[in-house]
Coordinates of N, CA and C in Angstrom, one line a residue:
X245 N 10.9 -5.3 -20.0 CA 10.1 -6.5 -19.6 C 9.3 -6.3 -18.4
X246 N 10.0 -5.8 -17.3 CA 9.3 -5.6 -16.0 C 8.2 -4.6 -16.2
X247 N 8.4 -3.5 -16.9 CA 7.4 -2.5 -17.0 C 6.2 -3.0 -17.7
X248 N 6.4 -3.8 -18.8 CA 5.2 -4.3 -19.5 C 4.5 -5.4 -18.7
X249 N 5.2 -6.2 -18.0 CA 4.6 -7.3 -17.2 C 3.9 -6.8 -15.9
X250 N 4.3 -5.6 -15.4 CA 3.8 -5.1 -14.2 C 2.5 -4.4 -14.4
X251 N 2.1 -4.1 -15.6 CA 0.9 -3.3 -15.9 C -0.3 -4.2 -16.3
X252 N -1.3 -4.4 -15.4 CA -2.5 -5.1 -15.8 C -3.2 -4.3 -16.9
X253 N -3.9 -5.0 -17.7 CA -4.7 -4.3 -18.7 C -5.9 -3.5 -18.0
X254 N -6.4 -2.5 -18.7 CA -7.5 -1.8 -18.1 C -8.7 -2.7 -17.8
X255 N -8.9 -3.7 -18.7 CA -10.0 -4.6 -18.5 C -9.8 -5.5 -17.3
X256 N -8.5 -6.0 -17.1 CA -8.2 -6.8 -15.9 C -8.4 -5.9 -14.6
X257 N -7.9 -4.7 -14.7 CA -8.1 -3.8 -13.5 C -9.6 -3.6 -13.2
X258 N -10.4 -3.3 -14.2 CA -11.8 -3.1 -14.0 C -12.5 -4.4 -13.5
X259 N -12.1 -5.6 -14.0 CA -12.6 -6.8 -13.5 C -12.3 -7.0 -12.0
X260 N -11.0 -6.7 -11.6 CA -10.6 -6.9 -10.2 C -11.4 -6.0 -9.3
X261 N -11.5 -4.7 -9.8 CA -12.3 -3.8 -8.9 C -13.8 -4.2 -8.8
X262 N -14.3 -4.8 -9.9 CA -15.7 -5.2 -9.8 C -15.8 -6.4 -8.8
X263 N -14.8 -7.3 -8.8 CA -14.8 -8.4 -7.8 C -14.7 -7.8 -6.4
X264 N -13.9 -6.8 -6.2 CA -13.8 -6.1 -4.9 C -15.1 -5.6 -4.5
X265 N -15.8 -4.9 -5.4 CA -17.1 -4.3 -5.1 C -18.1 -5.4 -4.7
X266 N -18.1 -6.5 -5.4 CA -19.0 -7.6 -5.0 C -18.7 -8.1 -3.7
X267 N -17.4 -8.2 -3.3 CA -17.0 -8.7 -2.0 C -17.5 -7.7 -0.9
X268 N -17.4 -6.5 -1.1 CA -17.8 -5.5 -0.2 C -19.3 -5.5 0.0
X269 N -20.1 -5.7 -1.1 CA -21.5 -5.8 -1.0 C -21.9 -7.0 -0.2
X270 N -21.3 -8.1 -0.5 CA -21.5 -9.4 0.2 C -21.3 -9.2 1.7
X271 N -20.1 -8.7 2.1 CA -19.7 -8.5 3.5 C -20.7 -7.6 4.2
X272 N -21.2 -6.5 3.6 CA -22.2 -5.6 4.2 C -23.5 -6.4 4.4
X273 N -23.9 -7.1 3.3 CA -25.2 -7.7 3.4 C -25.3 -8.9 4.4
X274 N -24.1 -9.4 4.7 CA -24.1 -10.6 5.7 C -23.5 -10.2 7.0
X275 N -23.4 -8.9 7.3 CA -22.9 -8.3 8.5 C -21.5 -8.9 8.9
X276 N -20.6 -9.0 7.9 CA -19.3 -9.5 8.2 C -18.4 -8.3 8.6
X277 N -17.7 -8.5 9.7 CA -16.8 -7.4 10.2 C -15.5 -7.4 9.4
X278 N -15.5 -6.7 8.3 CA -14.4 -6.7 7.4 C -13.6 -5.5 7.6
X279 N -12.3 -5.7 7.7 CA -11.3 -4.6 7.8 C -10.3 -4.7 6.6
X280 N -10.1 -3.6 6.0 CA -9.2 -3.6 4.8 C -7.9 -2.9 5.1
X281 N -6.8 -3.4 4.6 CA -5.5 -2.7 4.8 C -4.7 -2.9 3.6
X282 N -3.8 -2.0 3.4 CA -2.8 -2.0 2.3 C -1.4 -2.3 3.0
X283 N -0.8 -3.4 2.6 CA 0.5 -3.8 3.3 C 1.5 -2.7 3.0
X284 N 2.4 -2.5 4.0 CA 3.6 -1.6 3.7 C 4.6 -2.3 2.8
X285 N 5.3 -1.4 2.1 CA 6.5 -1.9 1.3 C 7.6 -0.9 1.5
X286 N 8.8 -1.3 1.3 CA 9.9 -0.3 1.4 C 9.7 0.7 0.3
X287 N 10.1 2.0 0.6 CA 10.0 3.1 -0.3 C 10.8 2.9 -1.6
X288 N 11.8 1.9 -1.5 CA 12.6 1.6 -2.7 C 11.6 1.1 -3.8
X289 N 10.6 0.4 -3.5 CA 9.6 -0.1 -4.5 C 8.8 1.0 -5.0
X290 N 8.5 2.0 -4.2 CA 7.8 3.2 -4.7 C 8.7 3.9 -5.7
X291 N 10.0 4.0 -5.4 CA 10.9 4.6 -6.3 C 11.0 3.8 -7.6
X292 N 11.0 2.5 -7.5 CA 11.1 1.7 -8.7 C 9.8 1.9 -9.6
X293 N 8.7 1.9 -8.9 CA 7.4 2.2 -9.7 C 7.5 3.6 -10.4
X294 N 8.1 4.5 -9.7 CA 8.2 5.9 -10.3 C 9.1 5.8 -11.5
X295 N 10.2 5.2 -11.4 CA 11.1 5.1 -12.5 C 10.6 4.3 -13.7
X296 N 9.7 3.4 -13.4 CA 9.0 2.6 -14.5 C 7.8 3.3 -15.0
X297 N 7.4 4.4 -14.4 CA 6.2 5.2 -14.9 C 4.9 4.5 -14.4
X298 N 5.0 3.8 -13.3 CA 3.8 3.1 -12.9 C 3.2 3.7 -11.6
X299 N 3.8 4.7 -11.0 CA 3.3 5.2 -9.8 C 1.9 5.8 -9.8
X300 N 1.6 6.4 -11.0 CA 0.3 7.0 -11.1 C -0.8 5.9 -11.0
X301 N -0.5 4.7 -11.6 CA -1.4 3.6 -11.6 C -1.6 3.1 -10.1
X302 N -0.5 3.1 -9.3 CA -0.6 2.7 -7.9 C -1.4 3.6 -7.1
X303 N -1.2 4.9 -7.4 CA -2.0 6.0 -6.7 C -3.5 5.9 -7.1
X304 N -3.7 5.7 -8.3 CA -5.1 5.6 -8.8 C -5.8 4.4 -8.2
X305 N -5.1 3.3 -8.0 CA -5.7 2.1 -7.4 C -6.2 2.5 -6.0
X306 N -5.3 3.2 -5.2 CA -5.7 3.6 -3.9 C -7.0 4.5 -3.9
X307 N -7.1 5.4 -4.8 CA -8.2 6.3 -4.9 C -9.5 5.5 -5.3
X308 N -9.3 4.5 -6.2 CA -10.5 3.7 -6.7 C -10.9 2.8 -5.5
X309 N -10.0 2.2 -4.8 CA -10.4 1.4 -3.7 C -11.2 2.2 -2.6
X310 N -10.8 3.4 -2.3 CA -11.5 4.2 -1.4 C -12.9 4.6 -2.0
X311 N -12.9 4.9 -3.3 CA -14.2 5.3 -3.9 C -15.2 4.2 -3.9
X312 N -14.7 3.0 -4.2 CA -15.6 1.8 -4.3 C -16.1 1.5 -2.9
X313 N -15.3 1.6 -1.9 CA -15.7 1.3 -0.5 C -16.8 2.3 -0.1
X314 N -16.6 3.6 -0.4 CA -17.5 4.6 -0.1 C -18.8 4.5 -0.9
X315 N -18.7 4.2 -2.2 CA -19.9 4.1 -3.0 C -20.8 2.9 -2.6
X316 N -20.2 1.8 -2.2 CA -21.0 0.6 -1.8 C -21.7 0.9 -0.5
X317 N -20.9 1.6 0.4 CA -21.6 2.0 1.7 C -22.7 2.9 1.5
X318 N -22.6 3.9 0.6 CA -23.7 4.8 0.4 C -24.9 4.1 -0.3
X319 N -24.6 3.2 -1.2 CA -25.6 2.4 -1.9 C -26.4 1.6 -0.9
X320 N -25.7 1.0 0.1 CA -26.4 0.2 1.1 C -26.7 1.0 2.4
X321 N -26.6 2.3 2.4 CA -26.9 3.2 3.5 C -26.3 2.7 4.8
X322 N -24.9 2.5 4.7 CA -24.2 2.1 5.9 C -22.8 2.8 5.9
X323 N -22.0 2.5 6.8 CA -20.6 3.1 6.9 C -19.7 2.3 6.0
X324 N -18.7 2.9 5.4 CA -17.7 2.1 4.6 C -16.9 1.3 5.6
X325 N -16.3 0.2 5.1 CA -15.4 -0.6 5.9 C -14.2 0.2 6.3
X326 N -13.6 0.0 7.4 CA -12.3 0.6 7.7 C -11.2 0.2 6.7
X327 N -10.5 1.1 6.3 CA -9.4 0.9 5.3 C -8.1 1.6 5.8
X328 N -7.1 0.9 6.1 CA -5.8 1.5 6.6 C -4.7 1.2 5.6
X329 N -3.8 2.1 5.6 CA -2.6 1.9 4.7 C -1.4 2.2 5.6
X330 N -0.3 1.5 5.2 CA 0.9 1.5 6.1 C 2.2 1.9 5.4
X331 N 2.1 2.7 4.3 CA 3.3 3.1 3.6 C 3.9 4.4 4.1
X332 N 3.5 4.8 5.3 CA 4.0 6.1 5.8 C 4.6 5.8 7.2
X333 N 5.0 4.6 7.5 CA 5.5 4.2 8.8 C 7.0 4.6 8.8
X334 N 7.3 5.8 9.3 CA 8.7 6.3 9.4 C 9.5 5.4 10.2
X335 N 10.7 5.2 9.8 CA 11.6 4.3 10.5 C 11.4 2.8 10.1
X336 N 10.4 2.6 9.3 CA 10.1 1.2 8.8 C 10.2 1.1 7.3
X337 N 9.3 1.8 6.6 CA 9.3 1.8 5.1 C 10.5 2.6 4.5
X338 N 11.1 3.4 5.4 CA 12.3 4.1 4.9 C 13.6 3.7 5.5
X339 N 13.6 2.5 6.2 CA 14.8 2.0 6.8 C 15.9 1.8 5.7
X340 N 17.2 1.9 6.1 CA 18.3 1.6 5.2 C 18.1 0.2 4.6
X341 N 18.2 0.1 3.3 CA 18.1 -1.2 2.7 C 19.3 -2.1 3.1
X342 N 19.0 -3.3 3.3 CA 20.1 -4.3 3.6 C 21.0 -4.4 2.4
X343 N 22.3 -4.5 2.7 CA 23.3 -4.7 1.6 C 23.7 -6.1 1.4
X344 N 23.3 -7.0 2.4 CA 23.5 -8.4 2.3 C 22.2 -9.0 2.9
X345 N 22.4 -10.2 3.5 CA 21.2 -10.8 4.1 C 20.7 -9.9 5.2
X346 N 19.4 -9.7 5.2 CA 18.8 -8.8 6.2 C 19.0 -9.4 7.6
X347 N 19.5 -8.5 8.5 CA 19.7 -8.9 9.9 C 18.4 -9.0 10.6
X348 N 18.5 -9.4 11.9 CA 17.2 -9.5 12.7 C 16.6 -8.2 13.0
X349 N 17.3 -7.1 12.9 CA 16.8 -5.8 13.2 C 16.1 -5.1 12.0
X350 N 16.2 -5.7 10.8 CA 15.6 -5.1 9.7 C 14.1 -5.4 9.7
X351 N 13.3 -4.4 9.3 CA 11.8 -4.7 9.2 C 11.5 -5.5 8.0
X352 N 12.3 -5.4 6.9 CA 12.0 -6.1 5.7 C 13.1 -7.0 5.3
X353 N 12.8 -8.2 4.8 CA 13.8 -9.1 4.3 C 14.2 -8.6 2.9
X354 N 13.3 -8.0 2.2 CA 13.5 -7.3 1.0 C 12.5 -6.2 0.9
X355 N 12.1 -5.7 -0.2 CA 11.2 -4.5 -0.2 C 9.8 -4.8 0.2
X356 N 9.4 -6.0 0.1 CA 8.0 -6.4 0.3 C 7.7 -7.3 1.5
X357 N 8.6 -8.3 1.7 CA 8.4 -9.3 2.7 C 8.9 -8.8 4.1
X358 N 8.0 -8.6 5.0 CA 8.4 -8.0 6.3 C 8.4 -9.1 7.4
X359 N 9.1 -8.7 8.5 CA 9.1 -9.6 9.6 C 7.8 -9.8 10.3
X360 N 7.6 -10.8 11.1 CA 6.4 -11.1 11.8 C 6.0 -9.9 12.8
X361 N 7.0 -9.3 13.3 CA 6.7 -8.2 14.3 C 6.0 -7.0 13.6
X362 N 6.3 -6.8 12.3 CA 5.6 -5.7 11.6 C 4.2 -6.2 11.3
X363 N 4.0 -7.5 10.9 CA 2.7 -8.1 10.7 C 1.8 -7.9 12.0
X364 N 2.4 -8.2 13.1 CA 1.7 -8.0 14.4 C 1.2 -6.6 14.6
X365 N 2.1 -5.6 14.3 CA 1.8 -4.2 14.4 C 0.6 -3.9 13.5
X366 N 0.6 -4.4 12.3 CA -0.4 -4.1 11.3 C -1.7 -4.7 11.8
X367 N -1.7 -6.0 12.3 CA -2.9 -6.6 12.7 C -3.5 -5.9 13.9
X368 N -2.7 -5.5 14.9 CA -3.1 -4.7 16.0 C -3.8 -3.4 15.6
X369 N -3.1 -2.7 14.6 CA -3.7 -1.5 14.1 C -5.0 -1.6 13.4
X370 N -5.1 -2.8 12.7 CA -6.3 -3.1 11.9 C -7.4 -3.6 12.7
X371 N -7.1 -4.5 13.7 CA -8.2 -5.1 14.5 C -8.3 -4.7 15.9
X372 N -7.3 -4.0 16.4 CA -7.3 -3.6 17.8 C -8.3 -2.5 18.1
X373 N -8.4 -2.1 19.4 CA -9.3 -1.1 19.8 C -8.9 0.3 19.5
X374 N -7.6 0.5 19.3 CA -7.1 1.9 19.0 C -6.7 1.8 17.5
X375 N -6.6 3.0 16.9 CA -6.2 3.1 15.5 C -4.7 2.7 15.4
X376 N -3.9 3.0 16.4 CA -2.5 2.7 16.3 C -1.7 3.3 15.2
X377 N -1.0 2.4 14.5 CA -0.2 2.9 13.3 C -1.0 2.9 12.1
X378 N -0.4 3.4 11.0 CA -1.1 3.4 9.7 C -1.9 4.7 9.5
X379 N -2.5 4.7 8.4 CA -3.3 5.9 8.0 C -4.7 5.4 7.5
X380 N -5.7 6.0 8.1 CA -7.0 5.6 7.7 C -7.3 6.3 6.4
X381 N -7.7 5.5 5.4 CA -8.0 6.0 4.1 C -9.5 6.2 3.9
X382 N -9.8 7.5 3.6 CA -11.2 7.9 3.3 C -11.1 8.8 2.0
X383 N -12.3 9.2 1.6 CA -12.3 10.1 0.4 C -11.6 11.4 0.8
X384 N -11.6 11.8 2.1 CA -11.0 13.0 2.5 C -9.5 12.9 2.8
X385 N -9.0 11.7 3.0 CA -7.6 11.5 3.4 C -6.7 10.9 2.4
X386 N -7.3 10.2 1.4 CA -6.4 9.4 0.5 C -5.4 10.3 -0.3
X387 N -5.7 11.5 -0.7 CA -4.8 12.3 -1.4 C -3.7 12.8 -0.5
X388 N -4.0 13.1 0.7 CA -3.0 13.5 1.7 C -2.0 12.3 2.0
X389 N -2.6 11.1 2.1 CA -1.7 9.9 2.3 C -0.8 9.8 1.1
X390 N -1.3 9.9 -0.1 CA -0.4 9.7 -1.3 C 0.6 10.7 -1.4
X391 N 0.3 12.0 -1.0 CA 1.3 13.0 -1.0 C 2.4 12.7 0.0
X392 N 2.0 12.2 1.2 CA 3.0 11.9 2.2 C 3.9 10.8 1.8
X393 N 3.3 9.8 1.1 CA 4.2 8.7 0.6 C 5.2 9.2 -0.4
X394 N 4.7 10.1 -1.3 CA 5.6 10.7 -2.3 C 6.7 11.5 -1.6
X395 N 6.4 12.3 -0.6 CA 7.4 13.1 0.1 C 8.4 12.2 0.8
X396 N 7.9 11.1 1.4 CA 8.9 10.2 2.0 C 9.8 9.5 1.0
X397 N 9.2 9.1 -0.2 CA 10.0 8.5 -1.3 C 11.1 9.4 -1.7
X398 N 10.8 10.7 -1.9 CA 11.8 11.6 -2.4 C 12.9 11.8 -1.3
X399 N 12.5 11.9 -0.1 CA 13.5 12.1 1.0 C 14.4 10.9 1.2
X400 N 13.8 9.7 1.1 CA 14.5 8.4 1.3 C 15.5 8.2 0.1
X401 N 15.0 8.5 -1.1 CA 15.9 8.4 -2.3 C 17.0 9.3 -2.2
X402 N 16.8 10.5 -1.7 CA 18.0 11.5 -1.6 C 18.9 11.1 -0.4
X403 N 18.4 10.4 0.6 CA 19.3 10.0 1.7 C 20.0 8.7 1.5
X404 N 19.4 7.9 0.6 CA 20.0 6.5 0.3 C 20.3 6.3 -1.1
X405 N 21.0 7.3 -1.8 CA 21.1 7.2 -3.3 C 22.0 6.0 -3.7
X406 N 23.0 5.7 -2.9 CA 23.9 4.5 -3.3 C 23.1 3.2 -3.1
X407 N 22.4 3.1 -2.1 CA 21.6 1.8 -1.9 C 20.6 1.7 -3.0
X408 N 19.9 2.8 -3.3 CA 18.9 2.7 -4.4 C 19.5 2.4 -5.7
X409 N 20.7 3.0 -6.0 CA 21.4 2.8 -7.3 C 21.8 1.4 -7.4
X410 N 22.3 0.8 -6.3 CA 22.8 -0.6 -6.3 C 21.6 -1.5 -6.6
X411 N 20.5 -1.3 -6.0 CA 19.3 -2.2 -6.3 C 18.8 -2.0 -7.7
X412 N 18.8 -0.7 -8.2 CA 18.4 -0.5 -9.6 C 19.4 -1.2 -10.6
X413 N 20.7 -1.1 -10.3 CA 21.6 -1.8 -11.1 C 21.4 -3.3 -11.2
X414 N 21.0 -3.9 -10.0 CA 20.7 -5.3 -10.0 C 19.5 -5.6 -10.9
X415 N 18.6 -4.7 -11.0 CA 17.4 -4.9 -11.8 C 17.7 -4.4 -13.3
X416 N 18.9 -3.9 -13.5 CA 19.3 -3.5 -14.9 C 18.5 -2.3 -15.3
X417 N 18.2 -1.4 -14.4 CA 17.4 -0.2 -14.7 C 18.3 1.1 -14.7

């Protein structure tokens, strides 16, 4: 059930990417200071996508997002909008998963929903004067980013096998 519900059709994906393209064109044409970012998630979710056979789709989305951002910029003879990703924040996306209610020191309440402090870090890195945390995604860096996420996923899965197995069992996978 989860694997079939989690996969948008190719037509839906193409329509979503076309909407994104139109948004980028609009923002460039109206001199909107747009900053793009990919929210972090716990590497357990990357592991889950891998087990469901969906990780390639997730990686391809990153590549397409970068390609569209670059293509629109080239078409309009300007720079692409800044695009940052946060799935390589060591000590955050690879923290030990909570076995009960997440304590106040946990970055994530679950694998997706993070505390306000992490949101502040993301906003400062996205809108602040310095690049701060995260990874700037460009045509030259996106594959290195995806490789790093995969390396971190493998390491975290090997270091937290019981935690990952417990969550997979809850999902009946």
